[in-house]
Amino acid sequence: MLTMSVQRYSAPSVRQLAAAVERVAPRDPATWDGREKAPGAGGIPVQVSEGRARQLWMVVGMYARAVGREEMPKRSSREVAQLFTPPAVRAFWGLAVAGELRHWEKDAGKPLPVATLRTVRDCLKILAAVAVPGRRVKLPVVEDAELKPTVDPRQLTAVYRELVDLAGEGPLELDGRAIRAQERARLLAMVSVVLDTGARVGELERMNVDDLAPGLGEVRVTRRPQHSDRGFEEVAYRLGVAQSTVSKVMAGETQRASHQLVHDIRREMEAFRAEGPRVERYALSEASRVAVGRWLDVRDGLVAGIEGGKSALWVTVLQSKAGPPGIRIRAQGLGQSYGRGVNVLNWLMAGRPGWEPLPVRMEQLRRAVDPVPLEDEEGAPVDTGCR
């Protein structure tokens, strides 16, 4: 007997695919504990998690939207095996990459991020194993590349702001993975500030509470161009070379670099170091003011019990080797906590309508935005009404 979750699909092939998924990821809570195992890492059979179950049903939905389109082979609607032929997989993947199979029609045409494509590919592997067992299916390759803006930075920024809003109302625990409410508040505030300022992790570390204007309408960022690591990073970005290449050339290891490249690297580093520290002011968006305000409420409780300076904007939420909760969190800790937090957040929110994975490296997030400091054409500060 077909369940409602299977009957909802019109194409026979998709109904058969849904029936296979029902065995390993049933939508009926009463049958969840008795679900069949599916191939996991290394081909070892395991029961899928709730997060993976949502992802599998997400891909079933993508197949339902793909079948019947002119890009898909006509036979793909007949039986499930036809969904995993090389022509069908190629066509499905092309539509998925282009964002044509998104759940919401308003989002159709927005290319899927690399992280989402990886999830879809992993699900295809599981779906093929449970729907056409024993059949060898050639899966698409996902390029292991860093996130690079393929659309206007303003569009990416808007997408990330929506994700911050979504995550603020999301769960704190799922399938044994969890994020503390304090950590989530800090993470979402940090993401918001990076979106508005493009601040690097070292610049975030140095931020103090008094860098925020009253009313949270602005934030100050102190840029320090003379910092070596940042110089290597910036020059590498300007010249389109690896950061390690810049650091090696500046350390005198020039044998593997062309004479012209050595000259360009040294010239750019000289120019970079000639720039002195500067303070820039940025407007905080309304969503950022909400996220930062929530973090400040949490932060006040964390610093209340510590002795000494309490000026740091970003502080620890747990006891650590460095000291008690409430002390300034260093750059390395900021980067690590961001990566851990985003990984958990992406897991908790996976499969929820409108969710796209956030970049797991802060630098990827920073490179995706192009914020403008609060200065007018004359270079004078802009009055935003914040005092």
Short mmCIF file of C-alpha atoms in Angstrom, two decimals:
data_model
loop_
_atom_site.label_atom_id
_atom_site.label_comp_id
_atom_site.label_asym_id
_atom_site.label_seq_id
_atom_site.Cartn_x
_atom_site.Cartn_y
_atom_site.Cartn_z
CA MET A 1 0.00 0.00 0.00
CA LEU A 2 1.39 3.38 -1.05
CA THR A 3 1.70 6.03 1.65
CA MET A 4 0.54 9.60 1.15
CA SER A 5 4.17 10.73 0.85
CA VAL A 6 4.51 8.43 -2.17
CA GLN A 7 1.13 9.04 -3.81
CA ARG A 8 1.72 12.79 -3.99
CA TYR A 9 4.11 12.35 -6.95
CA SER A 10 2.60 12.05 -10.44
CA ALA A 11 5.46 10.36 -12.32
CA PRO A 12 5.70 6.56 -11.75
CA SER A 13 9.50 6.76 -11.55
CA VAL A 14 9.39 9.36 -8.79
CA ARG A 15 6.71 7.39 -6.90
CA GLN A 16 9.00 4.35 -7.01
CA LEU A 17 11.92 6.48 -5.80
CA ALA A 18 9.80 7.84 -2.95
CA ALA A 19 8.75 4.31 -1.99
CA ALA A 20 12.43 3.33 -1.74
CA VAL A 21 13.17 6.37 0.43
CA GLU A 22 10.19 5.52 2.67
CA ARG A 23 12.00 2.34 3.66
CA VAL A 24 15.13 4.13 4.90
CA ALA A 25 13.66 7.53 5.85
CA PRO A 26 9.95 7.06 6.64
CA ARG A 27 7.95 10.22 7.19
CA ASP A 28 5.63 8.48 9.62
CA PRO A 29 7.13 8.90 13.12
CA ALA A 30 5.54 5.60 14.16
CA THR A 31 7.78 3.67 11.75
CA TRP A 32 10.95 5.75 12.15
CA ASP A 33 12.70 3.50 14.67
CA GLY A 34 12.18 0.46 12.44
CA ARG A 35 13.61 2.06 9.29
CA GLU A 36 15.91 0.02 7.07
CA LYS A 37 19.61 0.76 6.86
CA ALA A 38 21.22 2.55 3.92
CA PRO A 39 24.85 2.54 2.76
CA GLY A 40 26.91 4.94 4.85
CA ALA A 41 30.60 5.88 4.83
CA GLY A 42 32.68 3.12 3.27
CA GLY A 43 29.50 1.32 2.19
CA ILE A 44 28.72 0.23 5.77
CA PRO A 45 24.91 0.01 6.27
CA VAL A 46 23.62 2.53 8.82
CA GLN A 47 20.30 4.10 9.72
CA VAL A 48 20.10 7.59 8.29
CA SER A 49 19.78 10.56 10.64
CA GLU A 50 16.79 12.90 10.64
CA GLY A 51 18.92 15.53 8.96
CA ARG A 52 19.94 13.16 6.16
CA ALA A 53 16.32 12.00 5.84
CA ARG A 54 15.21 15.57 5.15
CA GLN A 55 17.96 15.89 2.56
CA LEU A 56 16.90 12.68 0.81
CA TRP A 57 13.30 13.90 0.58
CA MET A 58 14.61 17.23 -0.68
CA VAL A 59 16.30 15.44 -3.60
CA VAL A 60 13.16 13.38 -4.28
CA GLY A 61 11.34 16.69 -4.61
CA MET A 62 14.03 17.91 -6.98
CA TYR A 63 13.51 14.81 -9.13
CA ALA A 64 9.76 15.44 -9.13
CA ARG A 65 10.37 18.95 -10.49
CA ALA A 66 12.91 17.67 -13.05
CA VAL A 67 10.91 14.82 -14.58
CA GLY A 68 8.77 16.07 -17.44
CA ARG A 69 11.09 18.94 -18.34
CA GLU A 70 12.45 18.96 -21.86
CA GLU A 71 16.03 18.60 -20.58
CA MET A 72 15.24 15.19 -19.06
CA PRO A 73 15.02 12.01 -21.17
CA LYS A 74 11.37 11.12 -21.90
CA ARG A 75 11.82 7.67 -20.38
CA SER A 76 12.79 9.15 -17.03
CA SER A 77 9.14 9.33 -15.98
CA ARG A 78 8.47 5.60 -16.56
CA GLU A 79 10.44 3.74 -13.90
CA VAL A 80 12.97 4.53 -11.21
CA ALA A 81 15.88 2.86 -13.02
CA GLN A 82 15.52 5.49 -15.76
CA LEU A 83 16.32 8.22 -13.25
CA PHE A 84 19.85 6.88 -12.85
CA THR A 85 20.91 6.40 -16.47
CA PRO A 86 23.88 8.58 -17.50
CA PRO A 87 21.72 10.91 -19.67
CA ALA A 88 19.16 11.35 -16.87
CA VAL A 89 21.80 12.01 -14.20
CA ARG A 90 23.58 14.52 -16.44
CA ALA A 91 20.34 16.37 -17.19
CA PHE A 92 19.22 16.31 -13.56
CA TRP A 93 22.60 17.59 -12.38
CA GLY A 94 22.67 20.39 -14.93
CA LEU A 95 19.26 21.60 -13.77
CA ALA A 96 20.28 21.29 -10.11
CA VAL A 97 23.52 23.24 -10.60
CA ALA A 98 21.64 26.03 -12.37
CA GLY A 99 19.18 26.26 -9.47
CA GLU A 100 16.22 25.28 -11.63
CA LEU A 101 15.02 22.61 -9.17
CA ARG A 102 14.73 24.77 -6.07
CA HIS A 103 11.71 24.27 -3.81
CA TRP A 104 10.52 27.87 -4.01
CA GLU A 105 9.62 29.14 -7.46
CA LYS A 106 10.81 32.65 -6.56
CA ASP A 107 14.33 31.24 -6.06
CA ALA A 108 14.48 29.33 -9.35
CA GLY A 109 17.53 30.20 -11.40
CA LYS A 110 19.81 30.99 -8.44
CA PRO A 111 22.79 28.60 -8.84
CA LEU A 112 23.23 26.18 -5.95
CA PRO A 113 26.27 26.71 -3.68
CA VAL A 114 29.05 24.12 -3.81
CA ALA A 115 28.16 22.86 -0.31
CA THR A 116 24.55 22.21 -1.36
CA LEU A 117 25.69 20.43 -4.51
CA ARG A 118 27.86 18.18 -2.36
CA THR A 119 24.81 17.32 -0.27
CA VAL A 120 22.76 16.56 -3.39
CA ARG A 121 25.51 14.33 -4.76
CA ASP A 122 25.80 12.42 -1.48
CA CYS A 123 22.04 11.90 -1.52
CA LEU A 124 22.16 10.67 -5.13
CA LYS A 125 24.61 8.00 -4.04
CA ILE A 126 22.26 6.81 -1.29
CA LEU A 127 19.20 7.01 -3.52
CA ALA A 128 20.86 4.95 -6.24
CA ALA A 129 21.85 2.30 -3.68
CA VAL A 130 18.34 1.92 -2.26
CA ALA A 131 16.34 2.43 -5.50
CA VAL A 132 18.48 0.46 -7.99
CA PRO A 133 20.66 -1.80 -5.77
CA GLY A 134 23.54 -3.47 -7.52
CA ARG A 135 23.48 -1.07 -10.43
CA ARG A 136 26.61 0.95 -11.09
CA VAL A 137 25.66 4.61 -11.32
CA LYS A 138 28.11 7.25 -12.47
CA LEU A 139 27.72 10.21 -10.14
CA PRO A 140 28.58 13.84 -10.97
CA VAL A 141 31.77 15.45 -9.72
CA VAL A 142 31.62 18.46 -7.43
CA GLU A 143 34.55 20.83 -7.79
CA ASP A 144 36.33 21.27 -4.45
CA ALA A 145 36.64 25.02 -4.79
CA GLU A 146 36.31 27.86 -2.34
CA LEU A 147 33.18 29.93 -2.46
CA LYS A 148 33.56 32.70 -5.01
CA PRO A 149 30.84 35.20 -5.78
CA THR A 150 29.12 34.26 -9.05
CA VAL A 151 26.48 36.97 -8.63
CA ASP A 152 26.39 40.56 -7.45
CA PRO A 153 27.85 40.75 -3.89
CA ARG A 154 24.74 42.65 -2.84
CA GLN A 155 22.60 39.64 -3.79
CA LEU A 156 24.85 37.27 -1.82
CA THR A 157 24.75 39.59 1.17
CA ALA A 158 20.95 39.65 1.05
CA VAL A 159 20.85 35.84 0.94
CA TYR A 160 23.18 35.55 3.94
CA ARG A 161 21.12 38.07 5.91
CA GLU A 162 18.02 35.95 5.31
CA LEU A 163 19.92 32.90 6.57
CA VAL A 164 20.85 34.72 9.79
CA ASP A 165 17.15 35.47 10.34
CA LEU A 166 16.19 31.85 9.65
CA ALA A 167 18.88 30.42 11.93
CA GLY A 168 17.88 32.72 14.78
CA GLU A 169 14.58 30.84 15.02
CA GLY A 170 15.99 27.37 14.29
CA PRO A 171 16.58 24.40 16.61
CA LEU A 172 19.52 24.17 19.00
CA GLU A 173 19.81 20.37 18.85
CA LEU A 174 19.21 17.65 16.26
CA ASP A 175 20.37 14.05 15.93
CA GLY A 176 22.89 14.40 18.74
CA ARG A 177 24.47 17.58 17.38
CA ALA A 178 23.84 20.82 19.22
CA ILE A 179 24.86 24.44 19.55
CA ARG A 180 24.48 26.41 22.76
CA ALA A 181 22.15 29.39 22.66
CA GLN A 182 25.07 31.62 23.73
CA GLU A 183 27.29 30.31 20.92
CA ARG A 184 24.54 30.79 18.35
CA ALA A 185 23.93 34.36 19.49
CA ARG A 186 27.66 35.16 19.16
CA LEU A 187 27.95 33.38 15.80
CA LEU A 188 24.98 35.14 14.20
CA ALA A 189 26.10 38.54 15.51
CA MET A 190 29.60 37.88 14.16
CA VAL A 191 28.26 36.86 10.74
CA SER A 192 26.11 40.01 10.67
CA VAL A 193 29.06 42.27 11.46
CA VAL A 194 31.23 40.59 8.81
CA LEU A 195 28.46 41.05 6.22
CA ASP A 196 28.24 44.77 7.04
CA THR A 197 31.97 45.49 7.37
CA GLY A 198 34.00 42.77 5.65
CA ALA A 199 36.06 42.59 8.86
CA ARG A 200 38.85 40.02 9.07
CA VAL A 201 39.15 37.69 12.03
CA GLY A 202 42.02 39.73 13.52
CA GLU A 203 39.96 42.89 13.22
CA LEU A 204 37.05 41.22 14.96
CA GLU A 205 39.37 40.14 17.78
CA ARG A 206 40.37 43.77 18.47
CA MET A 207 36.80 45.10 18.53
CA ASN A 208 35.53 46.61 21.77
CA VAL A 209 32.01 47.37 22.89
CA ASP A 210 32.68 51.08 22.51
CA ASP A 211 33.29 50.49 18.80
CA LEU A 212 29.51 50.23 18.59
CA ALA A 213 27.62 53.50 18.33
CA PRO A 214 24.73 54.12 20.74
CA GLY A 215 21.66 52.58 19.18
CA LEU A 216 23.89 50.09 17.31
CA GLY A 217 23.57 52.09 14.10
CA GLU A 218 27.30 51.96 13.35
CA VAL A 219 30.43 50.01 14.14
CA ARG A 220 34.09 51.03 13.93
CA VAL A 221 36.66 48.71 12.35
CA THR A 222 40.39 49.38 12.82
CA ARG A 223 42.27 48.28 9.72
CA ARG A 224 45.96 47.51 10.21
CA PRO A 225 47.59 47.18 6.76
CA GLN A 226 51.10 46.70 8.19
CA HIS A 227 50.19 43.31 9.67
CA SER A 228 52.29 40.73 7.78
CA ASP A 229 49.72 37.95 7.52
CA ARG A 230 47.08 40.32 6.30
CA GLY A 231 49.59 41.81 3.85
CA PHE A 232 50.34 38.38 2.40
CA GLU A 233 46.63 37.70 2.11
CA GLU A 234 45.81 41.04 0.51
CA VAL A 235 48.69 40.98 -1.99
CA ALA A 236 47.88 37.38 -2.93
CA TYR A 237 44.32 38.47 -3.63
CA ARG A 238 45.42 41.50 -5.67
CA LEU A 239 47.81 39.47 -7.84
CA GLY A 240 45.71 36.29 -8.06
CA VAL A 241 48.39 34.02 -6.56
CA ALA A 242 48.55 31.73 -3.51
CA GLN A 243 49.23 33.35 -0.16
CA SER A 244 52.07 30.86 0.37
CA THR A 245 53.73 32.17 -2.80
CA VAL A 246 53.74 35.71 -1.40
CA SER A 247 55.13 34.64 1.98
CA LYS A 248 57.90 32.58 0.33
CA VAL A 249 58.95 35.43 -1.96
CA MET A 250 59.05 37.83 0.99
CA ALA A 251 61.17 35.28 2.90
CA GLY A 252 63.71 35.24 0.03
CA GLU A 253 62.60 31.96 -1.58
CA THR A 254 62.34 33.25 -5.13
CA GLN A 255 63.69 30.35 -7.19
CA ARG A 256 60.25 29.07 -8.22
CA ALA A 257 58.78 32.48 -9.08
CA SER A 258 59.35 34.48 -12.23
CA HIS A 259 61.35 37.69 -12.06
CA GLN A 260 58.25 39.72 -12.91
CA LEU A 261 56.15 38.03 -10.20
CA VAL A 262 58.86 38.62 -7.57
CA HIS A 263 58.97 42.27 -8.62
CA ASP A 264 55.16 42.62 -8.47
CA ILE A 265 54.89 40.94 -5.06
CA ARG A 266 57.59 43.14 -3.52
CA ARG A 267 56.09 46.29 -5.05
CA GLU A 268 52.59 45.47 -3.76
CA MET A 269 53.90 44.56 -0.30
CA GLU A 270 55.80 47.86 -0.12
CA ALA A 271 52.68 49.78 -1.05
CA PHE A 272 50.64 47.80 1.44
CA ARG A 273 53.04 48.45 4.31
CA ALA A 274 53.11 52.16 3.51
CA GLU A 275 49.44 52.37 4.41
CA GLY A 276 49.00 53.22 8.07
CA PRO A 277 46.30 51.92 10.42
CA ARG A 278 42.94 53.52 9.70
CA VAL A 279 39.58 53.48 11.40
CA GLU A 280 36.54 52.95 9.21
CA ARG A 281 32.90 53.32 10.17
CA TYR A 282 30.15 51.13 8.76
CA ALA A 283 26.39 51.25 9.09
CA LEU A 284 24.81 48.20 10.70
CA SER A 285 21.70 46.89 8.97
CA GLU A 286 18.47 46.51 10.91
CA ALA A 287 18.92 42.72 11.03
CA SER A 288 22.49 43.18 12.27
CA ARG A 289 21.33 45.52 15.03
CA VAL A 290 18.93 42.82 16.22
CA ALA A 291 21.61 40.08 16.11
CA VAL A 292 24.24 42.25 17.82
CA GLY A 293 21.71 43.37 20.43
CA ARG A 294 20.93 39.75 21.30
CA TRP A 295 24.64 39.01 21.64
CA LEU A 296 25.20 42.02 23.88
CA ASP A 297 22.50 40.72 26.25
CA VAL A 298 24.31 37.38 26.39
CA ARG A 299 27.72 39.03 26.68
CA ASP A 300 26.64 41.16 29.65
CA GLY A 301 25.88 38.02 31.61
CA LEU A 302 29.20 36.42 30.68
CA VAL A 303 31.40 39.36 31.70
CA ALA A 304 29.49 40.16 34.89
CA GLY A 305 31.49 37.75 37.01
CA ILE A 306 35.02 38.39 35.74
CA GLU A 307 37.62 40.73 37.16
CA GLY A 308 39.66 43.16 35.11
CA GLY A 309 38.91 44.54 31.65
CA LYS A 310 35.46 44.02 30.19
CA SER A 311 35.85 46.02 27.01
CA ALA A 312 35.99 43.18 24.43
CA LEU A 313 33.02 42.83 22.09
CA TRP A 314 33.62 39.15 21.34
CA VAL A 315 34.17 37.04 24.45
CA THR A 316 34.36 33.35 25.31
CA VAL A 317 31.19 31.52 26.35
CA LEU A 318 32.89 28.57 28.06
CA GLN A 319 35.70 27.94 30.52
CA SER A 320 38.97 27.37 28.65
CA LYS A 321 42.72 27.19 29.23
CA ALA A 322 42.82 30.94 28.66
CA GLY A 323 40.43 31.60 31.54
CA PRO A 324 36.77 31.78 32.53
CA PRO A 325 33.83 32.63 30.25
CA GLY A 326 33.66 36.31 29.40
CA ILE A 327 37.28 37.03 28.42
CA ARG A 328 38.34 38.34 25.00
CA ILE A 329 38.37 35.55 22.44
CA ARG A 330 41.54 35.55 20.32
CA ALA A 331 41.67 35.44 16.52
CA GLN A 332 42.44 31.73 16.32
CA GLY A 333 39.60 30.94 18.68
CA LEU A 334 37.24 33.18 16.72
CA GLY A 335 38.05 31.41 13.47
CA GLN A 336 37.71 27.97 15.04
CA SER A 337 34.46 28.78 16.83
CA TYR A 338 33.03 30.22 13.60
CA GLY A 339 33.89 27.05 11.65
CA ARG A 340 32.49 24.72 14.33
CA GLY A 341 29.38 26.81 14.79
CA VAL A 342 28.58 27.07 11.08
CA ASN A 343 29.08 23.33 10.56
CA VAL A 344 26.57 22.59 13.32
CA LEU A 345 24.20 25.31 12.12
CA ASN A 346 24.24 23.93 8.56
CA TRP A 347 23.45 20.48 9.99
CA LEU A 348 20.60 21.74 12.18
CA MET A 349 19.02 23.74 9.36
CA ALA A 350 19.58 21.22 6.53
CA GLY A 351 16.48 20.53 4.46
CA ARG A 352 14.50 23.45 5.86
CA PRO A 353 12.77 25.56 3.20
CA GLY A 354 14.91 28.51 2.16
CA TRP A 355 18.10 27.30 3.83
CA GLU A 356 21.41 27.36 1.97
CA PRO A 357 24.60 26.30 3.78
CA LEU A 358 26.65 29.19 5.12
CA PRO A 359 30.35 29.25 4.14
CA VAL A 360 32.35 27.22 6.66
CA ARG A 361 35.35 29.57 6.52
CA MET A 362 34.99 33.16 7.64
CA GLU A 363 37.28 34.30 4.83
CA GLN A 364 34.83 32.84 2.30
CA LEU A 365 32.04 34.85 3.87
CA ARG A 366 34.16 38.02 3.95
CA ARG A 367 35.17 37.69 0.29
CA ALA A 368 31.52 37.41 -0.72
CA VAL A 369 30.67 40.96 0.37
CA ASP A 370 31.74 44.41 -0.75
CA PRO A 371 30.84 46.86 2.06
CA VAL A 372 31.37 50.61 1.74
CA PRO A 373 32.59 52.71 4.72
CA LEU A 374 30.50 55.65 5.91
CA GLU A 375 32.27 58.47 4.07
CA ASP A 376 30.96 61.07 1.69
CA GLU A 377 32.64 62.14 -1.54
CA GLU A 378 34.84 64.58 0.37
CA GLY A 379 36.03 61.83 2.70
CA ALA A 380 34.21 63.28 5.70
CA PRO A 381 32.24 61.04 8.08
CA VAL A 382 28.57 60.59 7.30
CA ASP A 383 26.09 61.53 10.03
CA THR A 384 23.88 58.48 10.57
CA GLY A 385 22.09 59.91 13.56
CA CYS A 386 24.03 57.69 15.99
CA ARG A 387 25.70 59.28 18.98
#
